[in-house]
Short mmCIF file of C-alpha atoms in Angstrom, two decimals:
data_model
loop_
_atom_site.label_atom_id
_atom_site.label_comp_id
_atom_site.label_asym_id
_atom_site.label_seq_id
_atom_site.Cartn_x
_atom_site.Cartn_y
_atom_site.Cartn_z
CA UNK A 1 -16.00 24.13 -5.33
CA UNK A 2 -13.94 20.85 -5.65
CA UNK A 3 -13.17 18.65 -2.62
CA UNK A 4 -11.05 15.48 -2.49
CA UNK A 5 -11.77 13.20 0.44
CA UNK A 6 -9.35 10.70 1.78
CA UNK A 7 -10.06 8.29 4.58
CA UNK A 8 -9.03 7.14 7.11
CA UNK A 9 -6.48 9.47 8.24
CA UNK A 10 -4.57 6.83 10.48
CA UNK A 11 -4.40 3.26 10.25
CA UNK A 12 -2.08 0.41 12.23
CA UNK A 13 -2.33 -2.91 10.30
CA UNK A 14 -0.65 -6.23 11.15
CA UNK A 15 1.68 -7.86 8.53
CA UNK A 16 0.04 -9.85 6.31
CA UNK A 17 -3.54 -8.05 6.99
CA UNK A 18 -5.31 -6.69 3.78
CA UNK A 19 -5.94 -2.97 3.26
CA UNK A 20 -7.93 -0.49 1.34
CA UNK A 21 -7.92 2.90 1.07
CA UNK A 22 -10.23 5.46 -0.09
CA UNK A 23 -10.54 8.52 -2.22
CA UNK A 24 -13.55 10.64 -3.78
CA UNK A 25 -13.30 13.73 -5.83
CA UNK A 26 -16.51 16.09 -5.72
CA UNK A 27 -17.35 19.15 -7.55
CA UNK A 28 -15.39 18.33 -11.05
CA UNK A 29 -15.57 15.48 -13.56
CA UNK A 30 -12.94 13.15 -15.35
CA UNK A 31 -10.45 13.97 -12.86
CA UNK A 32 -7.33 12.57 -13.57
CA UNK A 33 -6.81 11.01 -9.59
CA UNK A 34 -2.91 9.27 -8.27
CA UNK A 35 -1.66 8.47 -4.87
CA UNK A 36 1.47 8.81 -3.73
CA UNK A 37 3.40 7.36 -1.13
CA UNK A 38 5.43 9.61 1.69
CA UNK A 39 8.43 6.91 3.48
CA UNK A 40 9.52 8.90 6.29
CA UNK A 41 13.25 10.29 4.74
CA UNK A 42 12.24 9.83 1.44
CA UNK A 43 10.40 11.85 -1.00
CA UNK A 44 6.89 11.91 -2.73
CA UNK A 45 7.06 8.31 -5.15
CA UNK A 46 4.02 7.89 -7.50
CA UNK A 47 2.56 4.74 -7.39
CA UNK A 48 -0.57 5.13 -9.30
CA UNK A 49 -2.53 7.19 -11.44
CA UNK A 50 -5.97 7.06 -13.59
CA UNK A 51 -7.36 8.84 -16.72
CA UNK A 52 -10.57 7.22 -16.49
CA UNK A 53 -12.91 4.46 -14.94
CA UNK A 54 -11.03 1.52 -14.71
CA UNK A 55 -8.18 3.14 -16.74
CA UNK A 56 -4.74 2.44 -13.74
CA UNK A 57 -0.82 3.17 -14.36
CA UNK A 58 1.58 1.36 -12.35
CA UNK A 59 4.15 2.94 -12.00
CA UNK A 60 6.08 0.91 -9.14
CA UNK A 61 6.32 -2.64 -8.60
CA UNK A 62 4.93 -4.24 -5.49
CA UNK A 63 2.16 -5.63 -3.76
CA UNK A 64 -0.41 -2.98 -3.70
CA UNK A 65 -3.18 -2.43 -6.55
CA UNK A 66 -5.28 0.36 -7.22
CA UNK A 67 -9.20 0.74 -8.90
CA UNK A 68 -11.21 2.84 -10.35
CA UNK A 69 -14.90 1.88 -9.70
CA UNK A 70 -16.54 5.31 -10.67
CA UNK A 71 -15.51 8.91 -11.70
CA UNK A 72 -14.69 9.97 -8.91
CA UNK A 73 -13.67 7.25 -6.72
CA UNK A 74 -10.29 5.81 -6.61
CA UNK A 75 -8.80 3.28 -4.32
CA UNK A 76 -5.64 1.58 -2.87
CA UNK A 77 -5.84 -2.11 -1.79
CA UNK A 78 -3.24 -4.66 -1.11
CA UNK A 79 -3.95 -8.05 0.06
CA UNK A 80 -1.42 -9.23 2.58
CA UNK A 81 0.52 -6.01 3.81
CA UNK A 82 4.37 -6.20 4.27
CA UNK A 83 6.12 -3.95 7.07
CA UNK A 84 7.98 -1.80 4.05
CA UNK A 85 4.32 -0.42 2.84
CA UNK A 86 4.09 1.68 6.14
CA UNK A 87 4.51 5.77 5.36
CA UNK A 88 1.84 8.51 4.54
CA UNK A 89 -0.13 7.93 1.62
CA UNK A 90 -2.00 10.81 -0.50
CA UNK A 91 -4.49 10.59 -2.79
CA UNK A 92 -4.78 13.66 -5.42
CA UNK A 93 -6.16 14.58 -8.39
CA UNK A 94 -6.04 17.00 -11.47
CA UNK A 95 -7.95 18.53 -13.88
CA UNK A 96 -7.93 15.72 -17.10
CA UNK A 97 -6.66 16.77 -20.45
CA UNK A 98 -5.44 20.66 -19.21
CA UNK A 99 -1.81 21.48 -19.48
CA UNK A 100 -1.42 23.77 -17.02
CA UNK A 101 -3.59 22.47 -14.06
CA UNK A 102 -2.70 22.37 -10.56
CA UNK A 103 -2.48 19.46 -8.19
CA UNK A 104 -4.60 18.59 -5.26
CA UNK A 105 -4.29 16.89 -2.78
CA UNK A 106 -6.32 14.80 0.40
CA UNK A 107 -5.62 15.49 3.83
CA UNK A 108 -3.55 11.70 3.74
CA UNK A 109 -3.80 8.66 5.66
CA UNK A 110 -0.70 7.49 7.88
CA UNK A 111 -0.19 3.57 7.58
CA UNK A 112 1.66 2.17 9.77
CA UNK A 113 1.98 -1.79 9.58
CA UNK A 114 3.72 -3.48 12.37
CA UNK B 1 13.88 9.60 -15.95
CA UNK B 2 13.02 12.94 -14.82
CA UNK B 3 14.70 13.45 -11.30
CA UNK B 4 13.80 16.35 -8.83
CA UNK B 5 16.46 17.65 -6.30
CA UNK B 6 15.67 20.49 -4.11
CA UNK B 7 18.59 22.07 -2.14
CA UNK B 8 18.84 22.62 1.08
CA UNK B 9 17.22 19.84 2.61
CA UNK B 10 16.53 21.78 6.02
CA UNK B 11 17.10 25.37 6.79
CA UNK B 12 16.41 27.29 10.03
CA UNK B 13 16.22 31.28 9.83
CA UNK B 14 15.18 34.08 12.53
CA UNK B 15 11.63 35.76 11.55
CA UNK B 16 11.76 38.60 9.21
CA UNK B 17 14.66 37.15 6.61
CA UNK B 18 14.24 37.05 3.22
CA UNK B 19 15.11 33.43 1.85
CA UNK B 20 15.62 31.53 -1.25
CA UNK B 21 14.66 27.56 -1.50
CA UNK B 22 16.22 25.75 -4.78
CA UNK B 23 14.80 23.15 -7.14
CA UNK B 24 16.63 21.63 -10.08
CA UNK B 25 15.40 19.22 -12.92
CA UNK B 26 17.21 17.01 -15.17
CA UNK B 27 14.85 17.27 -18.24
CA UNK B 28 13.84 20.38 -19.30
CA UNK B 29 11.40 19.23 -21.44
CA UNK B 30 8.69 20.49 -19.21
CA UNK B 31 4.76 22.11 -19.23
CA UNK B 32 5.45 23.76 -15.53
CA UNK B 33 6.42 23.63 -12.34
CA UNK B 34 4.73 23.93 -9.26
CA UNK B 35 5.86 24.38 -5.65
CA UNK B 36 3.81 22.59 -2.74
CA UNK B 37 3.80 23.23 1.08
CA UNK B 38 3.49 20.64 3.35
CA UNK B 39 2.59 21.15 7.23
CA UNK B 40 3.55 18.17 9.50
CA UNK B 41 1.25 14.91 9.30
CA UNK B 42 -0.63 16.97 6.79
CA UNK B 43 -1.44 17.01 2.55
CA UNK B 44 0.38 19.35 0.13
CA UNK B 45 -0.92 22.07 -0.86
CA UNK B 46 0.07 24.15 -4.19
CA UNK B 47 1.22 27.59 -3.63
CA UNK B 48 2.67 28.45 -7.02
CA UNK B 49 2.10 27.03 -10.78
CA UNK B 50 4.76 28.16 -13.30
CA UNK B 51 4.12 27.68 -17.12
CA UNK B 52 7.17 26.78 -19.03
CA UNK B 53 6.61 30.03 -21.08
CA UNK B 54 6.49 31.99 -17.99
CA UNK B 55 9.37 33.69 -16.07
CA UNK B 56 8.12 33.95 -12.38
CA UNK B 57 4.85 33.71 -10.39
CA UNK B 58 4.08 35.71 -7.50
CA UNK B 59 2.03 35.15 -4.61
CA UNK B 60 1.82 37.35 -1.30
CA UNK B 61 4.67 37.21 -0.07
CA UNK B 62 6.10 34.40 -2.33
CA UNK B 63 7.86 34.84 -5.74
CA UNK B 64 8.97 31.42 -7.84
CA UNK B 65 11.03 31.76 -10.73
CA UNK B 66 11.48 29.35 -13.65
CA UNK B 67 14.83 29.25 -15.89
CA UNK B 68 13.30 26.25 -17.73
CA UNK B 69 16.39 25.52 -20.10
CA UNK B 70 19.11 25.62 -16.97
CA UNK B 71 16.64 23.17 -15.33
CA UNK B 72 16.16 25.33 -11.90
CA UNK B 73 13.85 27.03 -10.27
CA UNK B 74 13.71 28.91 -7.05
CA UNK B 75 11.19 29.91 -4.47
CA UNK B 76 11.34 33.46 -2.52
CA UNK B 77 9.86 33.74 0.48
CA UNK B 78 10.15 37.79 1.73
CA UNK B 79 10.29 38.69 5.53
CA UNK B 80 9.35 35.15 7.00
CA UNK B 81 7.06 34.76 9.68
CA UNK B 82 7.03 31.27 11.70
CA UNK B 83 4.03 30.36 10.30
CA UNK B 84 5.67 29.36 7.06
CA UNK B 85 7.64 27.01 8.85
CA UNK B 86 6.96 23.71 6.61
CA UNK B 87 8.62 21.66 4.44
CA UNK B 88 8.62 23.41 0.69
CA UNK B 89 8.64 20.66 -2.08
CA UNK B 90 8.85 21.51 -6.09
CA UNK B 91 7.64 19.30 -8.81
CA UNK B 92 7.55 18.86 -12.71
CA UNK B 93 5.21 16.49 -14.79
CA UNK B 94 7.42 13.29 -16.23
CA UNK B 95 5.71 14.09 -19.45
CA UNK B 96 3.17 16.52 -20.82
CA UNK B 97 1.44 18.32 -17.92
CA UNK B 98 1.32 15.07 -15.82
CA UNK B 99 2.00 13.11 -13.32
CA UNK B 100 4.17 14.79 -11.47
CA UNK B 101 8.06 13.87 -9.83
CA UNK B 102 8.32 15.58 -6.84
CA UNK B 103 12.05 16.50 -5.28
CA UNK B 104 12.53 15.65 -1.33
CA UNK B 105 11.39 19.37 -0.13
CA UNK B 106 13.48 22.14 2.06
CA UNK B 107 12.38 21.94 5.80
CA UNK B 108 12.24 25.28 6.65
CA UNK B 109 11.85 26.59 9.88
CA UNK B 110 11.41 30.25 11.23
CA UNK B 111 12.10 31.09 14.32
CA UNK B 112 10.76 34.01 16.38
#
């Protein structure tokens, strides 16, 4: 069976302090793989997604950047966090190239950057 | 721009009602819909996948129906217990199957 793994699940970070987050997909192949972003108040916003090794969508303007070393690893950086990037972020991933696949999703990782 | 709005943002009903969460979309243009359940601190997880040329889903005690060309869906949840006190969110793929736009969610709670 498939498992998505997200790490770590909490994180405090200074302004200006660099970050990365982490994702891995097991049990599948060419996952398509996106995290979202969760501001407290405000709804689930997209801010990347990948079709394929080192294949990334932007799809919001900002400081954070997001890679695609292997498969079935996908991760969120920034190099100098600002206090606005704080809220619960979610890595998830679908089946790649089906048009009727659900959406799964990590367990999340609370940032909170003070 | 696809935009997602899910009415009502919070609702609060004693255990055993039957209730009825809403989800609109502004382009109808769509491959499905899914509704997502989201505990507190915690990931979503999908409950319910409508295809466009479907009508409904069911699920246990759930039911989602799909008018694709009115651009609404709705979720029924039959004689609530407390544990499906969450917040219920909807979404629809921007284009194709995906990614996804997701609307704010309905924070439901059930009381005993």
């Amino acid at each position: 069976s498939q498992t998505i793994h997200q790490w770590p699940a909490t994180l405090v970070q200074p302004v200006g302090s660099p970050l990365s987050l982490e994702c891995t997909v097991e049990g599948t192949s060419n996952p398509n793989l996106y995290w979202y972003r969760q501001a407290a108040g405000r709804g689930l916003q997209l801010l990347f997604y990948s079709v394929g090794i080192g294949q990334i969508s932007s799809e919001v303007p900002q400081n954070l950047s997001a890679s695609r070393p292997q498969d079935r690893q996908f991760i969120l950086s920034s190099k100098k966090l600002l206090l606005s990037d704080s809220g619960f972020y979610l890595c998830a991933w679908s089946v790649r190239g089906a048009t009727n696949e659900k959406l799964f999703f990590g367990s999340g990782t609370q940032l909170s950057v003070l | 721009k696809q935009e997602v709005t899910q009415i009502p943002a919070a609702l609060s009903v004693p255990e055993g009602e039957n209730l009825v969460l809403n989800c609109s979309f502004t382009d109808s243009a769509i491959y499905n819909l899914q509704w997502f359940r989201q505990d507190p601190g915690k990931g979503l997880t999908s409950l319910l996948l409508i295809q466009s040329s479907q009508r409904e889903q069911t699920s246990g005690r759930l039911n989602a129906s799909l008018d694709k060309s009115s651009g609404r869906s709705t979720l029924y949840i039959a004689a609530s217990q407390p544990g499906d006190s969450a917040t219920y969110l909807c979404a629809v793929p921007v284009s194709g199957n995906t990614p996804l736009v997701f609307g704010k969610g309905t924070r439901l709670s059930v009381i005993a």
